[in-house]
Structure formats: C-alpha cells, structure tokens
Amino acid sequence: MSAMLVIGGFFNQQHRINDLQRELQIQQNMTDQRYNYSDTQIDISTLKERLNKECNFKIMDGTINIKHTYVYQRDSILGMKSKYKLVGTADFYYSSTVNLRQANITKATKNRITLEVPRASLDTKACHRVANTFVRMNDECDDNFLANKTDTEKATRQWEDSFDTKGVEYVQNYMERENIQNRVDQLTVRQVQILLEKLGYSQDIEVLIK
C-alpha cells in the first residue's frame, strides 16, 4: 500500500513538472513576441557586397603645416662641395581610411549587426602637399660661395619631391601614439555605424576593431 502511494506521488510530481514546463514555454513564447526577440537572419551577402564598395572608406582627413629641410650638395672644385640648404613650410593633406572589404560580419539579424573592421590607417596615395602653401624660411636657409642658381633650382625641386615622404612619416608617427589610436578607433566605430545607418540598416550596430 505504501509502495503504491510512493509511485502515485512520483507520477503526480512528474505531471506537475510537465505542466510547469508547458507553462514556462508558453510564457517564453509570449515574451518573445512582445519584445520581438527573433533572431531571423538578414541577407549577409547583400550587406557584404555593399561594404565591398567602400574599399577606402574615409574615417578622417585634414591638413597640417609641416616644416621641411633639404640639403643639396655636389662635388665642386679642388675637392670642395657646393652646398645649399633649403628650409620651408607647407600644408600637408592627409586621409585616414578603412578598407571595408576586409570587414568580417559575425552576426546579422533583424535586431543586431556585429562586424569586425581593421584599424584605420593612413591612405598614403591620397596624402600630398597642398598647392600654393610653400613659405620659404629665409633666416634658416644657407649656402656657400660655390652654390649657384642651378643648385638652388635642384634643391627646390628635391625639397618638393621629398616633402610628401616627410609628411607621411610625420603623420604616421603621430597616429601611432596610443591615445591618438584610441581616439581614431572610437571615431572609426561611429563612422561605420553612421555608414550602415545611411545604407538603411536600423538594427543595433556593433563595430569591433580587429
């Protein structure tokens, strides 16, 4: 008799557990519907295709004034050298971009998009000296008695040719500072979010820097 009561109590407990599980499932379904928790996938290939078109997506750009020195020397008479030092400043245009072809989409649902993008870097092909901004610093220029007009012209031309290289090195060194990189990373996240919003995506957009 006691054994039968124990078995009966066991089945009764299982029945209550099953009822509870059904009730919890019903409540969960109602919650999902109320808060739209569906993880329905969106078309990742279309998103990737649209990002691929932004191969050099601009994060920031601007101009800075850079001082540049170039010393031109050549052999002259009696083993002496002709020397001409040209010092001047000019504005340098720089552009920091992200290649979104390298973006990795890790999640794309109707509620959330998560993607990883590379860190922004200097677009060296876009960097250049701004025309008509050269200022010659006469007090710092120097030559010797062997220098002539041709030396001056060659020094000027080579100053111009080497200026962009100097500008790229200067900006790259500046961008490599940790506090600057962190700020550019933050800007990158926001700029990519704005881009996806402009493309018509209304999901929560999470951008991670690789």
PDB file of C-alpha atoms in Angstrom:
ATOM      1  CA  MET A   1       0.000   0.000   0.000  1.00  0.00           C
ATOM      2  CA  SER A   2       2.807   2.412   0.939  1.00  0.00           C
ATOM      3  CA  ALA A   3       4.692   1.456  -2.243  1.00  0.00           C
ATOM      4  CA  MET A   4       1.661   2.324  -4.355  1.00  0.00           C
ATOM      5  CA  LEU A   5       1.349   5.709  -2.591  1.00  0.00           C
ATOM      6  CA  VAL A   6       5.007   6.434  -3.301  1.00  0.00           C
ATOM      7  CA  ILE A   7       4.590   5.523  -7.005  1.00  0.00           C
ATOM      8  CA  GLY A   8       1.398   7.547  -7.204  1.00  0.00           C
ATOM      9  CA  GLY A   9       3.162  10.555  -5.667  1.00  0.00           C
ATOM     10  CA  PHE A  10       6.019  10.189  -8.157  1.00  0.00           C
ATOM     11  CA  PHE A  11       3.700  10.252 -11.192  1.00  0.00           C
ATOM     12  CA  ASN A  12       1.833  13.187  -9.705  1.00  0.00           C
ATOM     13  CA  GLN A  13       5.110  15.146  -9.391  1.00  0.00           C
ATOM     14  CA  GLN A  14       6.061  14.340 -12.987  1.00  0.00           C
ATOM     15  CA  HIS A  15       2.667  15.561 -14.150  1.00  0.00           C
ATOM     16  CA  ARG A  16       3.165  18.861 -12.304  1.00  0.00           C
ATOM     17  CA  ILE A  17       6.678  19.245 -13.765  1.00  0.00           C
ATOM     18  CA  ASN A  18       5.315  18.689 -17.283  1.00  0.00           C
ATOM     19  CA  ASP A  19       2.591  21.250 -16.673  1.00  0.00           C
ATOM     20  CA  LEU A  20       5.157  23.710 -15.375  1.00  0.00           C
ATOM     21  CA  GLN A  21       7.407  23.194 -18.416  1.00  0.00           C
ATOM     22  CA  ARG A  22       4.472  23.813 -20.762  1.00  0.00           C
ATOM     23  CA  GLU A  23       3.518  26.951 -18.857  1.00  0.00           C
ATOM     24  CA  LEU A  24       7.096  28.253 -18.979  1.00  0.00           C
ATOM     25  CA  GLN A  25       7.282  27.609 -22.734  1.00  0.00           C
ATOM     26  CA  ILE A  26       4.004  29.483 -23.275  1.00  0.00           C
ATOM     27  CA  GLN A  27       5.271  32.417 -21.224  1.00  0.00           C
ATOM     28  CA  GLN A  28       8.582  32.443 -23.135  1.00  0.00           C
ATOM     29  CA  ASN A  29       6.777  32.475 -26.483  1.00  0.00           C
ATOM     30  CA  MET A  30       4.610  35.360 -25.309  1.00  0.00           C
ATOM     31  CA  THR A  31       7.710  37.259 -24.139  1.00  0.00           C
ATOM     32  CA  ASP A  32       9.484  36.663 -27.469  1.00  0.00           C
ATOM     33  CA  GLN A  33       6.506  38.015 -29.353  1.00  0.00           C
ATOM     34  CA  ARG A  34       6.115  41.004 -27.040  1.00  0.00           C
ATOM     35  CA  TYR A  35       9.759  42.068 -27.264  1.00  0.00           C
ATOM     36  CA  ASN A  36      10.485  40.804 -30.772  1.00  0.00           C
ATOM     37  CA  TYR A  37      13.432  38.656 -29.743  1.00  0.00           C
ATOM     38  CA  SER A  38      13.514  36.781 -33.037  1.00  0.00           C
ATOM     39  CA  ASP A  39      16.991  36.102 -34.442  1.00  0.00           C
ATOM     40  CA  THR A  40      15.824  35.952 -38.031  1.00  0.00           C
ATOM     41  CA  GLN A  41      18.877  36.227 -40.280  1.00  0.00           C
ATOM     42  CA  ILE A  42      19.135  39.020 -42.826  1.00  0.00           C
ATOM     43  CA  ASP A  43      20.895  38.732 -46.196  1.00  0.00           C
ATOM     44  CA  ILE A  44      24.585  38.806 -45.231  1.00  0.00           C
ATOM     45  CA  SER A  45      25.749  38.576 -48.857  1.00  0.00           C
ATOM     46  CA  THR A  46      23.961  41.827 -49.732  1.00  0.00           C
ATOM     47  CA  LEU A  47      25.472  43.584 -46.714  1.00  0.00           C
ATOM     48  CA  LYS A  48      28.939  42.297 -47.627  1.00  0.00           C
ATOM     49  CA  GLU A  49      28.516  43.454 -51.212  1.00  0.00           C
ATOM     50  CA  ARG A  50      27.579  46.943 -50.077  1.00  0.00           C
ATOM     51  CA  LEU A  51      30.572  47.104 -47.739  1.00  0.00           C
ATOM     52  CA  ASN A  52      32.894  45.926 -50.525  1.00  0.00           C
ATOM     53  CA  LYS A  53      32.071  49.088 -52.449  1.00  0.00           C
ATOM     54  CA  GLU A  54      33.608  51.099 -49.603  1.00  0.00           C
ATOM     55  CA  CYS A  55      37.132  49.741 -50.092  1.00  0.00           C
ATOM     56  CA  ASN A  56      38.700  53.012 -48.922  1.00  0.00           C
ATOM     57  CA  PHE A  57      36.121  54.349 -46.501  1.00  0.00           C
ATOM     58  CA  LYS A  58      37.309  57.692 -45.138  1.00  0.00           C
ATOM     59  CA  ILE A  59      37.404  57.970 -41.352  1.00  0.00           C
ATOM     60  CA  MET A  60      39.059  61.366 -41.039  1.00  0.00           C
ATOM     61  CA  ASP A  61      41.124  63.838 -43.036  1.00  0.00           C
ATOM     62  CA  GLY A  62      42.657  67.250 -42.648  1.00  0.00           C
ATOM     63  CA  THR A  63      45.721  69.419 -43.227  1.00  0.00           C
ATOM     64  CA  ILE A  64      48.709  70.234 -41.048  1.00  0.00           C
ATOM     65  CA  ASN A  65      51.583  72.637 -41.581  1.00  0.00           C
ATOM     66  CA  ILE A  66      54.964  70.898 -41.756  1.00  0.00           C
ATOM     67  CA  LYS A  67      58.460  72.352 -41.664  1.00  0.00           C
ATOM     68  CA  HIS A  68      60.843  70.562 -44.005  1.00  0.00           C
ATOM     69  CA  THR A  69      64.596  70.900 -44.572  1.00  0.00           C
ATOM     70  CA  TYR A  70      66.527  69.652 -47.572  1.00  0.00           C
ATOM     71  CA  VAL A  71      70.296  69.969 -48.061  1.00  0.00           C
ATOM     72  CA  TYR A  72      71.638  69.705 -51.587  1.00  0.00           C
ATOM     73  CA  GLN A  73      75.355  69.034 -52.096  1.00  0.00           C
ATOM     74  CA  ARG A  74      77.551  68.342 -55.087  1.00  0.00           C
ATOM     75  CA  ASP A  75      81.258  67.989 -55.748  1.00  0.00           C
ATOM     76  CA  SER A  76      82.948  71.177 -56.862  1.00  0.00           C
ATOM     77  CA  ILE A  77      86.467  72.428 -57.486  1.00  0.00           C
ATOM     78  CA  LEU A  78      89.538  71.251 -55.555  1.00  0.00           C
ATOM     79  CA  GLY A  79      87.592  68.537 -53.756  1.00  0.00           C
ATOM     80  CA  MET A  80      85.258  71.070 -52.187  1.00  0.00           C
ATOM     81  CA  LYS A  81      81.479  70.716 -52.150  1.00  0.00           C
ATOM     82  CA  SER A  82      78.786  73.112 -53.202  1.00  0.00           C
ATOM     83  CA  LYS A  83      76.113  73.206 -50.505  1.00  0.00           C
ATOM     84  CA  TYR A  84      72.642  74.664 -50.464  1.00  0.00           C
ATOM     85  CA  LYS A  85      70.185  74.221 -47.585  1.00  0.00           C
ATOM     86  CA  LEU A  86      66.536  74.996 -48.200  1.00  0.00           C
ATOM     87  CA  VAL A  87      64.116  75.295 -45.265  1.00  0.00           C
ATOM     88  CA  GLY A  88      60.420  75.913 -45.760  1.00  0.00           C
ATOM     89  CA  THR A  89      56.942  75.080 -44.570  1.00  0.00           C
ATOM     90  CA  ALA A  90      53.826  73.932 -46.420  1.00  0.00           C
ATOM     91  CA  ASP A  91      50.410  72.486 -45.677  1.00  0.00           C
ATOM     92  CA  PHE A  92      50.132  68.703 -45.931  1.00  0.00           C
ATOM     93  CA  TYR A  93      46.819  66.949 -46.648  1.00  0.00           C
ATOM     94  CA  TYR A  94      46.306  63.538 -45.008  1.00  0.00           C
ATOM     95  CA  SER A  95      43.487  60.999 -45.075  1.00  0.00           C
ATOM     96  CA  SER A  96      42.855  58.052 -42.755  1.00  0.00           C
ATOM     97  CA  THR A  97      40.748  55.244 -44.225  1.00  0.00           C
ATOM     98  CA  VAL A  98      39.472  51.712 -43.569  1.00  0.00           C
ATOM     99  CA  ASN A  99      39.258  49.012 -46.223  1.00  0.00           C
ATOM    100  CA  LEU A 100      35.762  47.627 -45.592  1.00  0.00           C
ATOM    101  CA  ARG A 101      36.419  44.753 -47.980  1.00  0.00           C
ATOM    102  CA  GLN A 102      38.268  43.276 -45.024  1.00  0.00           C
ATOM    103  CA  ALA A 103      35.259  43.610 -42.713  1.00  0.00           C
ATOM    104  CA  ASN A 104      34.112  40.379 -41.073  1.00  0.00           C
ATOM    105  CA  ILE A 105      30.371  40.132 -40.371  1.00  0.00           C
ATOM    106  CA  THR A 106      29.938  37.885 -37.325  1.00  0.00           C
ATOM    107  CA  LYS A 107      26.218  38.463 -36.781  1.00  0.00           C
ATOM    108  CA  ALA A 108      23.417  39.814 -38.950  1.00  0.00           C
ATOM    109  CA  THR A 109      19.846  39.507 -37.728  1.00  0.00           C
ATOM    110  CA  LYS A 110      16.853  41.798 -37.953  1.00  0.00           C
ATOM    111  CA  ASN A 111      17.740  43.082 -34.485  1.00  0.00           C
ATOM    112  CA  ARG A 112      21.540  43.333 -34.478  1.00  0.00           C
ATOM    113  CA  ILE A 113      24.535  43.560 -36.791  1.00  0.00           C
ATOM    114  CA  THR A 114      28.014  42.841 -35.453  1.00  0.00           C
ATOM    115  CA  LEU A 115      31.078  43.279 -37.622  1.00  0.00           C
ATOM    116  CA  GLU A 116      34.831  43.476 -37.209  1.00  0.00           C
ATOM    117  CA  VAL A 117      36.771  46.068 -39.197  1.00  0.00           C
ATOM    118  CA  PRO A 118      40.513  46.708 -39.498  1.00  0.00           C
ATOM    119  CA  ARG A 119      42.092  49.647 -37.736  1.00  0.00           C
ATOM    120  CA  ALA A 120      42.132  52.863 -39.761  1.00  0.00           C
ATOM    121  CA  SER A 121      45.420  53.639 -41.486  1.00  0.00           C
ATOM    122  CA  LEU A 122      46.922  56.479 -43.454  1.00  0.00           C
ATOM    123  CA  ASP A 123      45.980  56.438 -47.143  1.00  0.00           C
ATOM    124  CA  THR A 124      49.433  57.298 -48.467  1.00  0.00           C
ATOM    125  CA  LYS A 125      48.180  57.572 -52.063  1.00  0.00           C
ATOM    126  CA  ALA A 126      45.845  60.394 -51.061  1.00  0.00           C
ATOM    127  CA  CYS A 127      48.395  62.343 -48.990  1.00  0.00           C
ATOM    128  CA  HIS A 128      50.020  65.337 -50.703  1.00  0.00           C
ATOM    129  CA  ARG A 129      51.432  68.818 -50.299  1.00  0.00           C
ATOM    130  CA  VAL A 130      48.750  71.449 -50.692  1.00  0.00           C
ATOM    131  CA  ALA A 131      49.465  73.658 -53.690  1.00  0.00           C
ATOM    132  CA  ASN A 132      50.485  77.287 -53.179  1.00  0.00           C
ATOM    133  CA  THR A 133      51.184  76.930 -49.443  1.00  0.00           C
ATOM    134  CA  PHE A 134      55.007  76.909 -49.542  1.00  0.00           C
ATOM    135  CA  VAL A 135      56.688  79.513 -47.345  1.00  0.00           C
ATOM    136  CA  ARG A 136      60.464  79.863 -47.592  1.00  0.00           C
ATOM    137  CA  MET A 137      62.172  80.437 -44.220  1.00  0.00           C
ATOM    138  CA  ASN A 138      64.953  82.731 -45.369  1.00  0.00           C
ATOM    139  CA  ASP A 139      66.611  83.055 -41.961  1.00  0.00           C
ATOM    140  CA  GLU A 140      67.269  79.298 -41.837  1.00  0.00           C
ATOM    141  CA  CYS A 141      68.326  78.758 -45.449  1.00  0.00           C
ATOM    142  CA  ASP A 142      72.050  78.534 -46.063  1.00  0.00           C
ATOM    143  CA  ASP A 143      74.551  78.153 -48.910  1.00  0.00           C
ATOM    144  CA  ASN A 144      78.258  78.584 -49.571  1.00  0.00           C
ATOM    145  CA  PHE A 145      80.100  80.621 -52.174  1.00  0.00           C
ATOM    146  CA  LEU A 146      80.234  77.635 -54.561  1.00  0.00           C
ATOM    147  CA  ALA A 147      76.440  77.364 -54.858  1.00  0.00           C
ATOM    148  CA  ASN A 148      74.814  78.773 -57.971  1.00  0.00           C
ATOM    149  CA  LYS A 149      71.371  79.212 -59.488  1.00  0.00           C
ATOM    150  CA  THR A 150      71.293  75.592 -60.713  1.00  0.00           C
ATOM    151  CA  ASP A 151      71.973  74.350 -57.184  1.00  0.00           C
ATOM    152  CA  THR A 152      69.105  76.468 -55.902  1.00  0.00           C
ATOM    153  CA  GLU A 153      66.731  75.063 -58.512  1.00  0.00           C
ATOM    154  CA  LYS A 154      67.765  71.453 -57.811  1.00  0.00           C
ATOM    155  CA  ALA A 155      67.439  71.958 -54.062  1.00  0.00           C
ATOM    156  CA  THR A 156      63.964  73.426 -54.524  1.00  0.00           C
ATOM    157  CA  ARG A 157      62.841  70.572 -56.767  1.00  0.00           C
ATOM    158  CA  GLN A 158      64.189  67.910 -54.412  1.00  0.00           C
ATOM    159  CA  TRP A 159      62.649  69.686 -51.424  1.00  0.00           C
ATOM    160  CA  GLU A 160      59.296  69.390 -53.177  1.00  0.00           C
ATOM    161  CA  ASP A 161      59.891  65.756 -54.162  1.00  0.00           C
ATOM    162  CA  SER A 162      60.810  64.717 -50.607  1.00  0.00           C
ATOM    163  CA  PHE A 163      58.166  66.759 -48.805  1.00  0.00           C
ATOM    164  CA  ASP A 164      55.338  64.210 -49.164  1.00  0.00           C
ATOM    165  CA  THR A 165      57.557  61.423 -47.783  1.00  0.00           C
ATOM    166  CA  LYS A 166      58.386  63.609 -44.782  1.00  0.00           C
ATOM    167  CA  GLY A 167      54.691  64.405 -44.295  1.00  0.00           C
ATOM    168  CA  VAL A 168      53.641  60.747 -44.363  1.00  0.00           C
ATOM    169  CA  GLU A 169      56.332  59.824 -41.816  1.00  0.00           C
ATOM    170  CA  TYR A 170      55.299  62.680 -39.541  1.00  0.00           C
ATOM    171  CA  VAL A 171      51.593  61.828 -39.578  1.00  0.00           C
ATOM    172  CA  GLN A 172      52.201  58.080 -39.207  1.00  0.00           C
ATOM    173  CA  ASN A 173      54.387  58.632 -36.144  1.00  0.00           C
ATOM    174  CA  TYR A 174      51.718  60.891 -34.667  1.00  0.00           C
ATOM    175  CA  MET A 175      48.929  58.380 -35.345  1.00  0.00           C
ATOM    176  CA  GLU A 176      50.893  55.592 -33.651  1.00  0.00           C
ATOM    177  CA  ARG A 177      50.605  57.283 -30.258  1.00  0.00           C
ATOM    178  CA  GLU A 178      48.342  55.172 -28.062  1.00  0.00           C
ATOM    179  CA  ASN A 179      45.989  57.968 -27.051  1.00  0.00           C
ATOM    180  CA  ILE A 180      45.595  59.048 -30.687  1.00  0.00           C
ATOM    181  CA  GLN A 181      44.953  55.479 -31.854  1.00  0.00           C
ATOM    182  CA  ASN A 182      42.247  55.076 -29.228  1.00  0.00           C
ATOM    183  CA  ARG A 183      40.503  58.238 -30.406  1.00  0.00           C
ATOM    184  CA  VAL A 184      40.708  57.175 -34.046  1.00  0.00           C
ATOM    185  CA  ASP A 185      39.317  53.744 -33.091  1.00  0.00           C
ATOM    186  CA  GLN A 186      36.348  55.421 -31.418  1.00  0.00           C
ATOM    187  CA  LEU A 187      35.821  57.587 -34.481  1.00  0.00           C
ATOM    188  CA  THR A 188      36.046  54.519 -36.738  1.00  0.00           C
ATOM    189  CA  VAL A 189      33.313  52.746 -34.782  1.00  0.00           C
ATOM    190  CA  ARG A 190      30.993  55.732 -35.054  1.00  0.00           C
ATOM    191  CA  GLN A 191      31.725  56.404 -38.730  1.00  0.00           C
ATOM    192  CA  VAL A 192      30.986  52.783 -39.713  1.00  0.00           C
ATOM    193  CA  GLN A 193      27.767  52.850 -37.671  1.00  0.00           C
ATOM    194  CA  ILE A 194      26.706  56.025 -39.491  1.00  0.00           C
ATOM    195  CA  LEU A 195      27.535  54.414 -42.835  1.00  0.00           C
ATOM    196  CA  LEU A 196      25.289  51.404 -42.139  1.00  0.00           C
ATOM    197  CA  GLU A 197      22.526  53.718 -40.957  1.00  0.00           C
ATOM    198  CA  LYS A 198      22.810  55.647 -44.240  1.00  0.00           C
ATOM    199  CA  LEU A 199      22.593  52.339 -46.118  1.00  0.00           C
ATOM    200  CA  GLY A 200      19.216  51.783 -44.454  1.00  0.00           C
ATOM    201  CA  TYR A 201      20.046  49.349 -41.638  1.00  0.00           C
ATOM    202  CA  SER A 202      18.052  50.136 -38.494  1.00  0.00           C
ATOM    203  CA  GLN A 203      19.435  47.356 -36.274  1.00  0.00           C
ATOM    204  CA  ASP A 204      21.666  47.856 -33.259  1.00  0.00           C
ATOM    205  CA  ILE A 205      25.077  48.054 -34.908  1.00  0.00           C
ATOM    206  CA  GLU A 206      28.140  46.823 -33.032  1.00  0.00           C
ATOM    207  CA  VAL A 207      31.515  47.606 -34.600  1.00  0.00           C
ATOM    208  CA  LEU A 208      34.685  45.936 -33.297  1.00  0.00           C
ATOM    209  CA  ILE A 209      38.235  46.956 -34.252  1.00  0.00           C
ATOM    210  CA  LYS A 210      40.369  43.970 -35.228  1.00  0.00           C
TER     211      LYS A 210
END
